[in-house]
Amino acid sequence: MTEDIVDTEVFAELCEAMGDDFAAELLDTFLSEAPKMLAALKTAVAEDDADGYRRAAHSIKSNAEIFGATALAGLSRQMELTSLADAPPPVADLDTMWSDTETALKALCDE
Amino acid sequence: MNDAPGHVLIVDDNKVNRLLLTRNVEMLGHRVSVAENGRIAMDMLASDRFDILLLDIEIPEMDGFEVLEAIKSMPTLRHLPVIVTSSVEGLDHIVRCIELGAEDYIPKPVNKVLLKARVSASLERKRLQDEQKELLNRFATQEVADQLTESGFAIGGERLVATVLFCDIRDFTAISETMTPEATIDLINTYYTLMFDAVSSQGGIVSLMVSDGLMALFGAPNPLENSAQRAVTAAQDMLAMTAALNEERTAVAETPLRIGFGIATGEVVAGYTCAQHRATYTCIGKTVNLAARLEAYTKVAGCEILFDQTTCASLLDTSSTREISDVRLKGFAESVSAFTFA
């Protein structure tokens, strides 16, 4: 199941390129920043702020790609490309996805 | 390729991206500063010197496009290489960045090898540009160097009113015969350095250096308020500096330098003249001849400075000037009045 959520190769490459300590530190930063990005996205939905919504989805996507969080990157990319006005935002799906991703990334950290 | 460290400004609003990019660039050996939005980036660019800007598109306050536009419209920053780093979807964004003047584009997540290649190439181009500018500054003022960089040595003459100054060292050949070649070149370099200082501090440019002679222009290519007064002040400053130099020379039993100045104000034809591999900015015309002949005449008249009537009329204080009338100069059919300081 973890394989679908996180591509462990990507994180291994990050460790290889940047050093284990730095990669772990960067992942920690993402784990603490991600809830803020999710909150920003929800605020944008609540305020019907199309630009803010797209921007928040964009940030989540861009960070998810760094750690190989493929599924989260895919969903947030889809949200970035879909105008807030065109379709109901899959916020609940994103929450679930984040929760799974967080678990998988924390597991990577402990390895 | 030159891999000396550069100063890189990273602009990204996302903390993870900022940390990762910073680390990547630092690992390449460069110094990094970071800004989290476009406004802060513009402030930092105004107060510090950078070699490269790594710019994200999706940033608050001013987005990447606005930052690019602002930079390209500022003469002091327009040559700063900008590499856009973004994971923005769609090719049209990339095209727009390049159209706005971005040097390059690197997609996120940033590939380390690609980043190294792009940063090195941009730094190299920036260094070449800086060197070219430095070289231009050696024979022109900052203003002229900027104009040259902007116009790309646009050839074309213009008629304008300027003041031309000629200066040379009296009997330099005789003096140099008693000196070693090293000492001769050293002396000329000292003299040129003093002259350049005197001329540029009055807003003039040195347009010609031949042996111990030198031609300077005031009011060309850029207009100067009271170019005549400025040229005369430069000559007086130079005489004062030569006097100081001569004190040192006589103290070690060397022959003191005597220099002569000829100054004339009037219409000249000015422009960049060039052959295929050399270019120079120069002035041509009767005013130029007059200044050169007046300089030669200082030896006959036994004075250090001679200037023409037009120059004299522009001086702020004429109380100490003295007229030498009926001066006959080679190449001039009619006699002229020359002026000097009493």
CSV table of C-alpha atoms in Angstrom, one decimal:
chain,number,residue,atom,x,y,z
A,1,MET,CA,0.0,0.0,0.0
A,2,THR,CA,2.9,2.4,0.9
A,3,GLU,CA,4.3,1.9,-2.6
A,4,ASP,CA,1.2,3.5,-4.2
A,5,ILE,CA,1.3,6.5,-1.8
A,6,VAL,CA,5.0,7.2,-1.8
A,7,ASP,CA,7.7,6.3,-4.4
A,8,THR,CA,10.5,5.3,-2.0
A,9,GLU,CA,13.1,5.6,-4.9
A,10,VAL,CA,12.5,9.4,-5.0
A,11,PHE,CA,13.2,9.8,-1.3
A,12,ALA,CA,16.3,7.5,-1.6
A,13,GLU,CA,17.6,9.7,-4.4
A,14,LEU,CA,17.0,12.8,-2.4
A,15,CYS,CA,19.0,11.3,0.5
A,16,GLU,CA,21.8,10.3,-1.9
A,17,ALA,CA,22.0,13.8,-3.5
A,18,MET,CA,21.6,16.0,-0.4
A,19,GLY,CA,22.8,13.9,2.5
A,20,ASP,CA,20.6,11.8,4.9
A,21,ASP,CA,20.6,14.5,7.6
A,22,PHE,CA,19.5,17.3,5.3
A,23,ALA,CA,16.8,15.1,3.6
A,24,ALA,CA,15.4,14.2,7.1
A,25,GLU,CA,15.4,17.8,8.1
A,26,LEU,CA,13.7,18.8,4.9
A,27,LEU,CA,11.0,16.1,5.4
A,28,ASP,CA,10.4,17.3,8.9
A,29,THR,CA,9.9,20.8,7.5
A,30,PHE,CA,7.4,19.5,5.0
A,31,LEU,CA,5.5,17.5,7.7
A,32,SER,CA,5.1,20.7,9.7
A,33,GLU,CA,4.3,23.0,6.8
A,34,ALA,CA,1.8,20.7,5.0
A,35,PRO,CA,-1.0,21.2,7.5
A,36,LYS,CA,-0.6,25.0,6.9
A,37,MET,CA,-0.9,24.5,3.2
A,38,LEU,CA,-4.0,22.3,3.6
A,39,ALA,CA,-5.5,25.0,5.9
A,40,ALA,CA,-4.7,27.7,3.3
A,41,LEU,CA,-6.5,25.6,0.6
A,42,LYS,CA,-9.6,25.2,2.8
A,43,THR,CA,-9.7,28.9,3.6
A,44,ALA,CA,-9.5,29.6,-0.1
A,45,VAL,CA,-12.4,27.2,-0.7
A,46,ALA,CA,-14.5,28.8,2.0
A,47,GLU,CA,-13.8,32.3,0.7
A,48,ASP,CA,-14.3,31.2,-2.9
A,49,ASP,CA,-10.8,32.5,-3.7
A,50,ALA,CA,-10.0,30.8,-7.0
A,51,ASP,CA,-6.4,32.2,-7.2
A,52,GLY,CA,-5.6,31.2,-3.6
A,53,TYR,CA,-7.0,27.7,-4.1
A,54,ARG,CA,-4.9,27.2,-7.2
A,55,ARG,CA,-1.8,28.6,-5.5
A,56,ALA,CA,-2.3,26.3,-2.4
A,57,ALA,CA,-2.8,23.2,-4.6
A,58,HIS,CA,0.3,24.2,-6.5
A,59,SER,CA,2.4,24.4,-3.4
A,60,ILE,CA,1.3,21.0,-2.1
A,61,LYS,CA,2.0,19.5,-5.5
A,62,SER,CA,5.4,21.0,-5.8
A,63,ASN,CA,6.4,19.8,-2.3
A,64,ALA,CA,4.8,16.3,-2.7
A,65,GLU,CA,6.9,15.8,-5.9
A,66,ILE,CA,10.2,16.4,-3.9
A,67,PHE,CA,9.5,13.5,-1.6
A,68,GLY,CA,8.0,11.2,-4.2
A,69,ALA,CA,4.5,11.5,-2.6
A,70,THR,CA,3.1,10.5,-6.0
A,71,ALA,CA,-0.6,10.1,-5.1
A,72,LEU,CA,-0.8,13.4,-3.2
A,73,ALA,CA,1.1,15.1,-6.0
A,74,GLY,CA,-1.4,13.7,-8.6
A,75,LEU,CA,-4.5,14.8,-6.7
A,76,SER,CA,-3.2,18.3,-5.9
A,77,ARG,CA,-2.0,18.7,-9.5
A,78,GLN,CA,-5.5,17.8,-10.6
A,79,MET,CA,-6.9,20.4,-8.2
A,80,GLU,CA,-4.5,23.0,-9.4
A,81,LEU,CA,-5.6,22.5,-13.0
A,82,THR,CA,-9.3,22.5,-12.2
A,83,SER,CA,-10.9,25.9,-11.6
A,84,LEU,CA,-12.6,26.2,-8.2
A,85,ALA,CA,-15.8,27.3,-10.1
A,86,ASP,CA,-15.9,24.3,-12.4
A,87,ALA,CA,-16.1,21.4,-9.9
A,88,PRO,CA,-16.7,20.8,-6.2
A,89,PRO,CA,-13.2,20.6,-4.7
A,90,PRO,CA,-12.3,17.1,-3.4
A,91,VAL,CA,-11.2,18.5,0.0
A,92,ALA,CA,-12.2,15.3,1.9
A,93,ASP,CA,-10.2,13.2,-0.5
A,94,LEU,CA,-7.2,15.4,0.0
A,95,ASP,CA,-7.5,15.1,3.7
A,96,THR,CA,-7.6,11.3,3.5
A,97,MET,CA,-4.7,11.4,1.1
A,98,TRP,CA,-2.6,13.6,3.3
A,99,SER,CA,-3.2,11.4,6.3
A,100,ASP,CA,-2.0,8.3,4.4
A,101,THR,CA,0.9,10.2,2.9
A,102,GLU,CA,1.9,11.5,6.3
A,103,THR,CA,2.0,8.0,7.8
A,104,ALA,CA,4.0,6.7,4.8
A,105,LEU,CA,6.5,9.6,5.0
A,106,LYS,CA,7.0,9.2,8.7
A,107,ALA,CA,7.7,5.6,8.2
A,108,LEU,CA,10.4,6.5,5.7
A,109,CYS,CA,11.9,8.8,8.2
A,110,ASP,CA,12.2,6.0,10.8
A,111,GLU,CA,13.9,3.6,8.4
B,1,MET,CA,34.9,27.6,-17.2
B,2,ASN,CA,35.3,29.9,-14.3
B,3,ASP,CA,33.7,28.5,-11.2
B,4,ALA,CA,34.4,31.3,-8.7
B,5,PRO,CA,31.6,31.7,-6.2
B,6,GLY,CA,28.8,34.0,-7.0
B,7,HIS,CA,26.1,35.6,-4.9
B,8,VAL,CA,22.7,34.1,-5.7
B,9,LEU,CA,19.3,35.4,-4.7
B,10,ILE,CA,16.6,32.7,-4.3
B,11,VAL,CA,13.0,33.9,-4.4
B,12,ASP,CA,10.4,31.3,-3.3
B,13,ASP,CA,7.5,31.6,-1.0
B,14,ASN,CA,7.5,27.9,-0.1
B,15,LYS,CA,9.7,27.0,2.8
B,16,VAL,CA,10.6,23.5,1.7
B,17,ASN,CA,11.5,24.7,-1.8
B,18,ARG,CA,13.6,27.5,-0.4
B,19,LEU,CA,15.6,25.2,1.9
B,20,LEU,CA,16.2,22.7,-0.9
B,21,LEU,CA,17.2,25.2,-3.5
B,22,THR,CA,19.5,27.0,-1.0
B,23,ARG,CA,21.2,23.8,-0.1
B,24,ASN,CA,21.6,22.9,-3.8
B,25,VAL,CA,23.2,26.2,-4.6
B,26,GLU,CA,25.4,26.3,-1.6
B,27,MET,CA,26.7,22.8,-2.5
B,28,LEU,CA,27.8,24.3,-5.8
B,29,GLY,CA,29.9,26.7,-3.7
B,30,HIS,CA,27.9,29.9,-4.1
B,31,ARG,CA,26.7,32.3,-1.5
B,32,VAL,CA,22.9,32.5,-1.1
B,33,SER,CA,20.4,35.0,0.1
B,34,VAL,CA,16.6,34.3,0.2
B,35,ALA,CA,13.4,36.3,-0.2
B,36,GLU,CA,10.0,34.9,0.3
B,37,ASN,CA,8.0,37.3,-1.9
B,38,GLY,CA,8.6,39.6,-4.9
B,39,ARG,CA,8.5,42.8,-2.9
B,40,ILE,CA,11.2,41.7,-0.5
B,41,ALA,CA,13.3,40.4,-3.5
B,42,MET,CA,13.1,43.9,-5.2
B,43,ASP,CA,14.2,45.6,-1.9
B,44,MET,CA,17.1,43.2,-1.6
B,45,LEU,CA,18.1,43.7,-5.3
B,46,ALA,CA,18.2,47.5,-4.7
B,47,SER,CA,20.4,47.2,-1.6
B,48,ASP,CA,22.8,44.4,-2.4
B,49,ARG,CA,24.8,43.1,-5.4
B,50,PHE,CA,23.8,39.7,-6.9
B,51,ASP,CA,25.1,37.7,-9.7
B,52,ILE,CA,22.1,35.5,-10.4
B,53,LEU,CA,18.4,35.5,-9.5
B,54,LEU,CA,16.6,32.2,-9.0
B,55,LEU,CA,13.0,33.2,-9.3
B,56,ASP,CA,9.8,31.3,-8.6
B,57,ILE,CA,6.6,32.3,-10.5
B,58,GLU,CA,3.9,31.7,-7.9
B,59,ILE,CA,5.0,34.1,-5.2
B,60,PRO,CA,2.9,36.6,-3.3
B,61,GLU,CA,3.0,40.5,-3.3
B,62,MET,CA,4.6,40.7,-6.7
B,63,ASP,CA,4.6,37.5,-8.8
B,64,GLY,CA,7.5,36.2,-10.8
B,65,PHE,CA,6.3,37.9,-14.0
B,66,GLU,CA,6.0,41.3,-12.3
B,67,VAL,CA,9.5,40.9,-10.8
B,68,LEU,CA,10.9,40.1,-14.2
B,69,GLU,CA,9.2,43.1,-15.8
B,70,ALA,CA,10.5,45.4,-13.1
B,71,ILE,CA,14.1,44.1,-13.3
B,72,LYS,CA,14.2,44.4,-17.1
B,73,SER,CA,13.0,48.0,-17.0
B,74,MET,CA,15.8,49.1,-14.6
B,75,PRO,CA,19.1,50.0,-16.2
B,76,THR,CA,21.0,48.9,-13.2
B,77,LEU,CA,19.4,45.5,-13.0
B,78,ARG,CA,18.5,44.6,-16.6
B,79,HIS,CA,21.6,42.6,-17.2
B,80,LEU,CA,21.2,40.5,-14.1
B,81,PRO,CA,20.6,36.9,-15.2
B,82,VAL,CA,17.3,35.5,-14.1
B,83,ILE,CA,16.7,31.7,-14.0
B,84,VAL,CA,13.0,30.9,-13.4
B,85,THR,CA,12.4,27.8,-11.3
B,86,SER,CA,8.8,26.6,-11.2
B,87,SER,CA,6.5,23.7,-11.3
B,88,VAL,CA,3.8,25.9,-12.9
B,89,GLU,CA,1.7,23.8,-15.3
B,90,GLY,CA,1.7,24.7,-19.0
B,91,LEU,CA,4.3,25.7,-21.6
B,92,ASP,CA,2.8,29.2,-22.0
B,93,HIS,CA,4.2,30.3,-18.6
B,94,ILE,CA,7.7,29.2,-19.6
B,95,VAL,CA,7.4,31.0,-23.0
B,96,ARG,CA,6.2,34.2,-21.2
B,97,CYS,CA,9.2,34.1,-18.8
B,98,ILE,CA,11.6,33.8,-21.7
B,99,GLU,CA,9.8,36.6,-23.6
B,100,LEU,CA,10.1,38.8,-20.5
B,101,GLY,CA,13.9,38.3,-20.6
B,102,ALA,CA,14.5,35.3,-18.3
B,103,GLU,CA,17.8,33.7,-19.1
B,104,ASP,CA,16.6,30.2,-18.5
B,105,TYR,CA,13.9,28.0,-17.0
B,106,ILE,CA,14.4,25.0,-14.7
B,107,PRO,CA,11.4,22.9,-13.9
B,108,LYS,CA,10.8,21.8,-10.3
B,109,PRO,CA,11.7,19.6,-8.6
B,110,VAL,CA,15.0,21.0,-9.6
B,111,ASN,CA,17.5,18.5,-11.1
B,112,LYS,CA,20.9,19.1,-9.4
B,113,VAL,CA,23.0,18.5,-12.6
B,114,LEU,CA,20.8,20.8,-14.7
B,115,LEU,CA,20.9,23.5,-12.0
B,116,LYS,CA,24.7,23.4,-11.8
B,117,ALA,CA,25.0,23.7,-15.6
B,118,ARG,CA,22.5,26.6,-15.8
B,119,VAL,CA,24.0,28.5,-12.9
B,120,SER,CA,27.6,28.1,-14.1
B,121,ALA,CA,26.6,29.2,-17.6
B,122,SER,CA,24.7,32.3,-16.4
B,123,LEU,CA,27.5,33.3,-14.0
B,124,GLU,CA,30.0,33.0,-16.8
B,125,ARG,CA,28.0,35.3,-19.1
B,126,LYS,CA,27.5,37.7,-16.2
B,127,ARG,CA,31.3,37.8,-15.6
B,128,LEU,CA,32.0,38.4,-19.3
B,129,GLN,CA,29.5,41.3,-19.2
B,130,ASP,CA,31.1,42.8,-16.1
B,131,GLU,CA,34.6,42.5,-17.6
B,132,GLN,CA,33.4,44.2,-20.7
B,133,LYS,CA,31.9,47.0,-18.7
B,134,GLU,CA,35.1,47.3,-16.6
B,135,LEU,CA,37.1,47.6,-19.8
B,136,LEU,CA,34.8,50.3,-21.2
B,137,ASN,CA,35.2,52.2,-18.0
B,138,ARG,CA,38.9,52.4,-18.6
B,139,PHE,CA,38.5,54.8,-21.5
B,140,ALA,CA,35.2,56.3,-20.8
B,141,THR,CA,33.2,57.6,-17.9
B,142,GLN,CA,30.4,55.6,-16.4
B,143,GLU,CA,27.9,57.6,-18.4
B,144,VAL,CA,29.6,57.0,-21.7
B,145,ALA,CA,30.2,53.3,-20.9
B,146,ASP,CA,26.5,52.9,-20.1
B,147,GLN,CA,25.5,54.7,-23.3
B,148,LEU,CA,27.9,52.5,-25.3
B,149,THR,CA,26.4,49.3,-23.7
B,150,GLU,CA,22.9,50.5,-24.5
B,151,SER,CA,23.5,51.6,-28.0
B,152,GLY,CA,26.0,48.9,-28.9
B,153,PHE,CA,28.4,51.3,-30.4
B,154,ALA,CA,25.8,52.9,-32.7
B,155,ILE,CA,27.9,54.7,-35.3
B,156,GLY,CA,26.7,58.1,-36.4
B,157,GLY,CA,27.9,61.6,-36.0
B,158,GLU,CA,26.2,64.6,-34.4
B,159,ARG,CA,27.0,68.3,-34.3
B,160,LEU,CA,27.1,69.7,-30.8
B,161,VAL,CA,28.8,72.4,-28.7
B,162,ALA,CA,31.6,71.1,-26.5
B,163,THR,CA,34.9,72.1,-25.0
B,164,VAL,CA,38.1,70.4,-26.2
B,165,LEU,CA,41.2,70.2,-24.1
B,166,PHE,CA,44.7,69.3,-25.2
B,167,CYS,CA,47.5,68.7,-22.9
B,168,ASP,CA,51.1,67.6,-23.2
B,169,ILE,CA,54.4,67.3,-21.3
B,170,ARG,CA,57.0,69.8,-22.5
B,171,ASP,CA,60.2,68.4,-23.8
B,172,PHE,CA,59.2,64.9,-22.7
B,173,THR,CA,61.4,63.2,-25.3
B,174,ALA,CA,64.5,65.0,-23.8
B,175,ILE,CA,63.4,64.1,-20.3
B,176,SER,CA,62.8,60.5,-21.2
B,177,GLU,CA,66.3,60.1,-22.8
B,178,THR,CA,67.8,60.5,-19.4
B,179,MET,CA,65.5,57.9,-17.9
B,180,THR,CA,65.3,54.1,-17.9
B,181,PRO,CA,62.4,52.7,-20.1
B,182,GLU,CA,60.7,51.5,-16.9
B,183,ALA,CA,60.9,54.9,-15.3
B,184,THR,CA,59.6,56.5,-18.5
B,185,ILE,CA,56.5,54.3,-18.6
B,186,ASP,CA,56.0,54.7,-14.9
B,187,LEU,CA,56.1,58.5,-15.2
B,188,ILE,CA,53.6,58.5,-18.1
B,189,ASN,CA,51.3,56.2,-16.1
B,190,THR,CA,51.4,58.6,-13.1
B,191,TYR,CA,50.7,61.5,-15.4
B,192,TYR,CA,47.8,59.8,-17.1
B,193,THR,CA,46.3,58.7,-13.8
B,194,LEU,CA,46.4,62.3,-12.6
B,195,MET,CA,44.9,63.6,-15.8
B,196,PHE,CA,42.1,61.0,-15.9
B,197,ASP,CA,41.2,62.0,-12.3
B,198,ALA,CA,41.2,65.7,-13.1
B,199,VAL,CA,39.2,65.2,-16.3
B,200,SER,CA,36.6,62.7,-15.0
B,201,SER,CA,36.0,64.6,-11.8
B,202,GLN,CA,34.8,67.5,-14.0
B,203,GLY,CA,32.6,65.2,-16.1
B,204,GLY,CA,34.9,65.1,-19.1
B,205,ILE,CA,36.2,62.1,-21.0
B,206,VAL,CA,39.7,61.3,-22.2
B,207,SER,CA,39.3,60.5,-25.9
B,208,LEU,CA,42.8,60.3,-27.1
B,209,MET,CA,46.2,59.5,-25.6
B,210,VAL,CA,49.3,59.7,-27.8
B,211,SER,CA,52.7,59.4,-26.2
B,212,ASP,CA,52.7,62.3,-23.6
B,213,GLY,CA,49.8,64.1,-25.1
B,214,LEU,CA,46.1,63.8,-24.4
B,215,MET,CA,42.8,65.1,-25.7
B,216,ALA,CA,39.8,65.4,-23.4
B,217,LEU,CA,36.2,66.3,-24.2
B,218,PHE,CA,33.7,68.2,-22.0
B,219,GLY,CA,30.1,68.2,-23.1
B,220,ALA,CA,30.3,65.3,-25.5
B,221,PRO,CA,28.7,62.8,-25.9
B,222,ASN,CA,26.6,64.0,-23.0
B,223,PRO,CA,25.8,67.6,-22.4
B,224,LEU,CA,27.5,69.3,-19.5
B,225,GLU,CA,26.5,72.6,-17.9
B,226,ASN,CA,29.3,75.1,-18.5
B,227,SER,CA,31.7,72.7,-20.2
B,228,ALA,CA,34.2,75.6,-20.7
B,229,GLN,CA,34.5,76.2,-16.9
B,230,ARG,CA,34.8,72.5,-16.2
B,231,ALA,CA,37.7,72.1,-18.7
B,232,VAL,CA,39.5,75.1,-17.3
B,233,THR,CA,39.0,73.8,-13.7
B,234,ALA,CA,40.3,70.4,-14.8
B,235,ALA,CA,43.4,72.0,-16.2
B,236,GLN,CA,44.0,74.0,-13.0
B,237,ASP,CA,43.5,70.9,-10.9
B,238,MET,CA,46.0,69.1,-13.0
B,239,LEU,CA,48.5,72.0,-12.7
B,240,ALA,CA,48.1,71.8,-8.9
B,241,MET,CA,48.7,68.0,-8.9
B,242,THR,CA,51.7,68.4,-11.2
B,243,ALA,CA,53.2,71.0,-8.8
B,244,ALA,CA,52.8,68.4,-6.0
B,245,LEU,CA,54.4,65.7,-8.1
B,246,ASN,CA,57.3,68.1,-9.0
B,247,GLU,CA,58.0,68.6,-5.3
B,248,GLU,CA,58.6,64.9,-5.0
B,249,ARG,CA,60.6,64.8,-8.2
B,250,THR,CA,63.0,67.7,-7.3
B,251,ALA,CA,63.5,66.1,-3.8
B,252,VAL,CA,65.1,63.1,-5.5
B,253,ALA,CA,66.9,65.3,-8.1
B,254,GLU,CA,64.7,64.5,-11.0
B,255,THR,CA,63.7,67.0,-13.7
B,256,PRO,CA,60.3,68.6,-12.9
B,257,LEU,CA,57.5,68.1,-15.4
B,258,ARG,CA,56.1,71.1,-17.2
B,259,ILE,CA,52.8,70.7,-19.0
B,260,GLY,CA,50.8,72.9,-21.3
B,261,PHE,CA,47.1,73.2,-21.9
B,262,GLY,CA,45.1,74.4,-24.9
B,263,ILE,CA,41.3,74.8,-24.5
B,264,ALA,CA,38.7,75.8,-27.0
B,265,THR,CA,34.9,75.8,-27.0
B,266,GLY,CA,32.6,75.6,-30.0
B,267,GLU,CA,30.8,73.4,-32.4
B,268,VAL,CA,32.3,70.0,-33.1
B,269,VAL,CA,31.2,66.9,-35.0
B,270,ALA,CA,31.2,64.0,-32.5
B,271,GLY,CA,30.7,60.3,-32.9
B,272,TYR,CA,32.0,56.8,-32.6
B,273,THR,CA,34.4,56.1,-35.3
B,274,CYS,CA,35.6,52.6,-36.0
B,275,ALA,CA,37.3,50.2,-38.3
B,276,GLN,CA,36.4,46.5,-38.1
B,277,HIS,CA,38.2,45.8,-34.8
B,278,ARG,CA,38.6,49.1,-33.1
B,279,ALA,CA,36.2,51.8,-32.1
B,280,THR,CA,36.7,55.2,-30.4
B,281,TYR,CA,34.7,58.2,-29.5
B,282,THR,CA,36.1,61.4,-31.0
B,283,CYS,CA,35.4,64.9,-32.1
B,284,ILE,CA,36.4,66.6,-35.3
B,285,GLY,CA,36.3,70.3,-36.4
B,286,LYS,CA,37.7,73.7,-36.1
B,287,THR,CA,37.3,73.8,-32.4
B,288,VAL,CA,39.5,70.7,-32.0
B,289,ASN,CA,42.2,72.3,-34.2
B,290,LEU,CA,42.1,75.5,-32.3
B,291,ALA,CA,42.6,73.7,-28.9
B,292,ALA,CA,45.5,71.8,-30.4
B,293,ARG,CA,47.1,75.0,-31.8
B,294,LEU,CA,46.6,76.9,-28.6
B,295,GLU,CA,48.3,74.1,-26.7
B,296,ALA,CA,51.3,74.3,-29.0
B,297,TYR,CA,51.3,78.1,-28.7
B,298,THR,CA,51.7,77.9,-24.9
B,299,LYS,CA,55.5,77.3,-25.6
B,300,VAL,CA,55.7,80.5,-27.6
B,301,ALA,CA,53.7,82.6,-25.2
B,302,GLY,CA,55.5,81.1,-22.2
B,303,CYS,CA,52.4,80.2,-20.2
B,304,GLU,CA,50.8,77.0,-18.9
B,305,ILE,CA,47.2,77.4,-20.1
B,306,LEU,CA,45.7,79.1,-23.2
B,307,PHE,CA,42.0,79.2,-24.0
B,308,ASP,CA,39.9,80.8,-26.7
B,309,GLN,CA,37.5,83.7,-26.4
B,310,THR,CA,34.4,81.5,-26.2
B,311,THR,CA,35.8,79.6,-23.3
B,312,CYS,CA,36.9,82.8,-21.6
B,313,ALA,CA,33.4,84.3,-21.9
B,314,SER,CA,31.9,81.3,-20.1
B,315,LEU,CA,34.2,81.5,-17.0
B,316,LEU,CA,32.6,82.3,-13.7
B,317,ASP,CA,35.5,84.5,-12.7
B,318,THR,CA,37.4,86.4,-15.3
B,319,SER,CA,39.1,88.9,-13.0
B,320,SER,CA,42.5,87.2,-13.3
B,321,THR,CA,42.4,86.4,-17.0
B,322,ARG,CA,44.8,88.1,-19.4
B,323,GLU,CA,44.3,88.6,-23.2
B,324,ILE,CA,47.0,87.9,-25.7
B,325,SER,CA,45.8,89.5,-28.9
B,326,ASP,CA,46.7,89.0,-32.5
B,327,VAL,CA,47.9,85.5,-32.1
B,328,ARG,CA,48.7,83.8,-35.4
B,329,LEU,CA,48.1,80.1,-35.5
B,330,LYS,CA,48.9,77.6,-38.1
B,331,GLY,CA,45.9,76.6,-40.2
B,332,PHE,CA,43.9,79.7,-39.2
B,333,ALA,CA,43.7,82.5,-41.8
B,334,GLU,CA,42.8,85.2,-39.3
B,335,SER,CA,44.6,86.0,-36.1
B,336,VAL,CA,42.8,85.1,-32.8
B,337,SER,CA,42.8,86.3,-29.3
B,338,ALA,CA,44.1,83.8,-26.7
B,339,PHE,CA,43.5,84.1,-23.0
B,340,THR,CA,45.5,82.9,-20.0
B,341,PHE,CA,45.6,83.6,-16.3
B,342,ALA,CA,47.6,86.6,-15.2
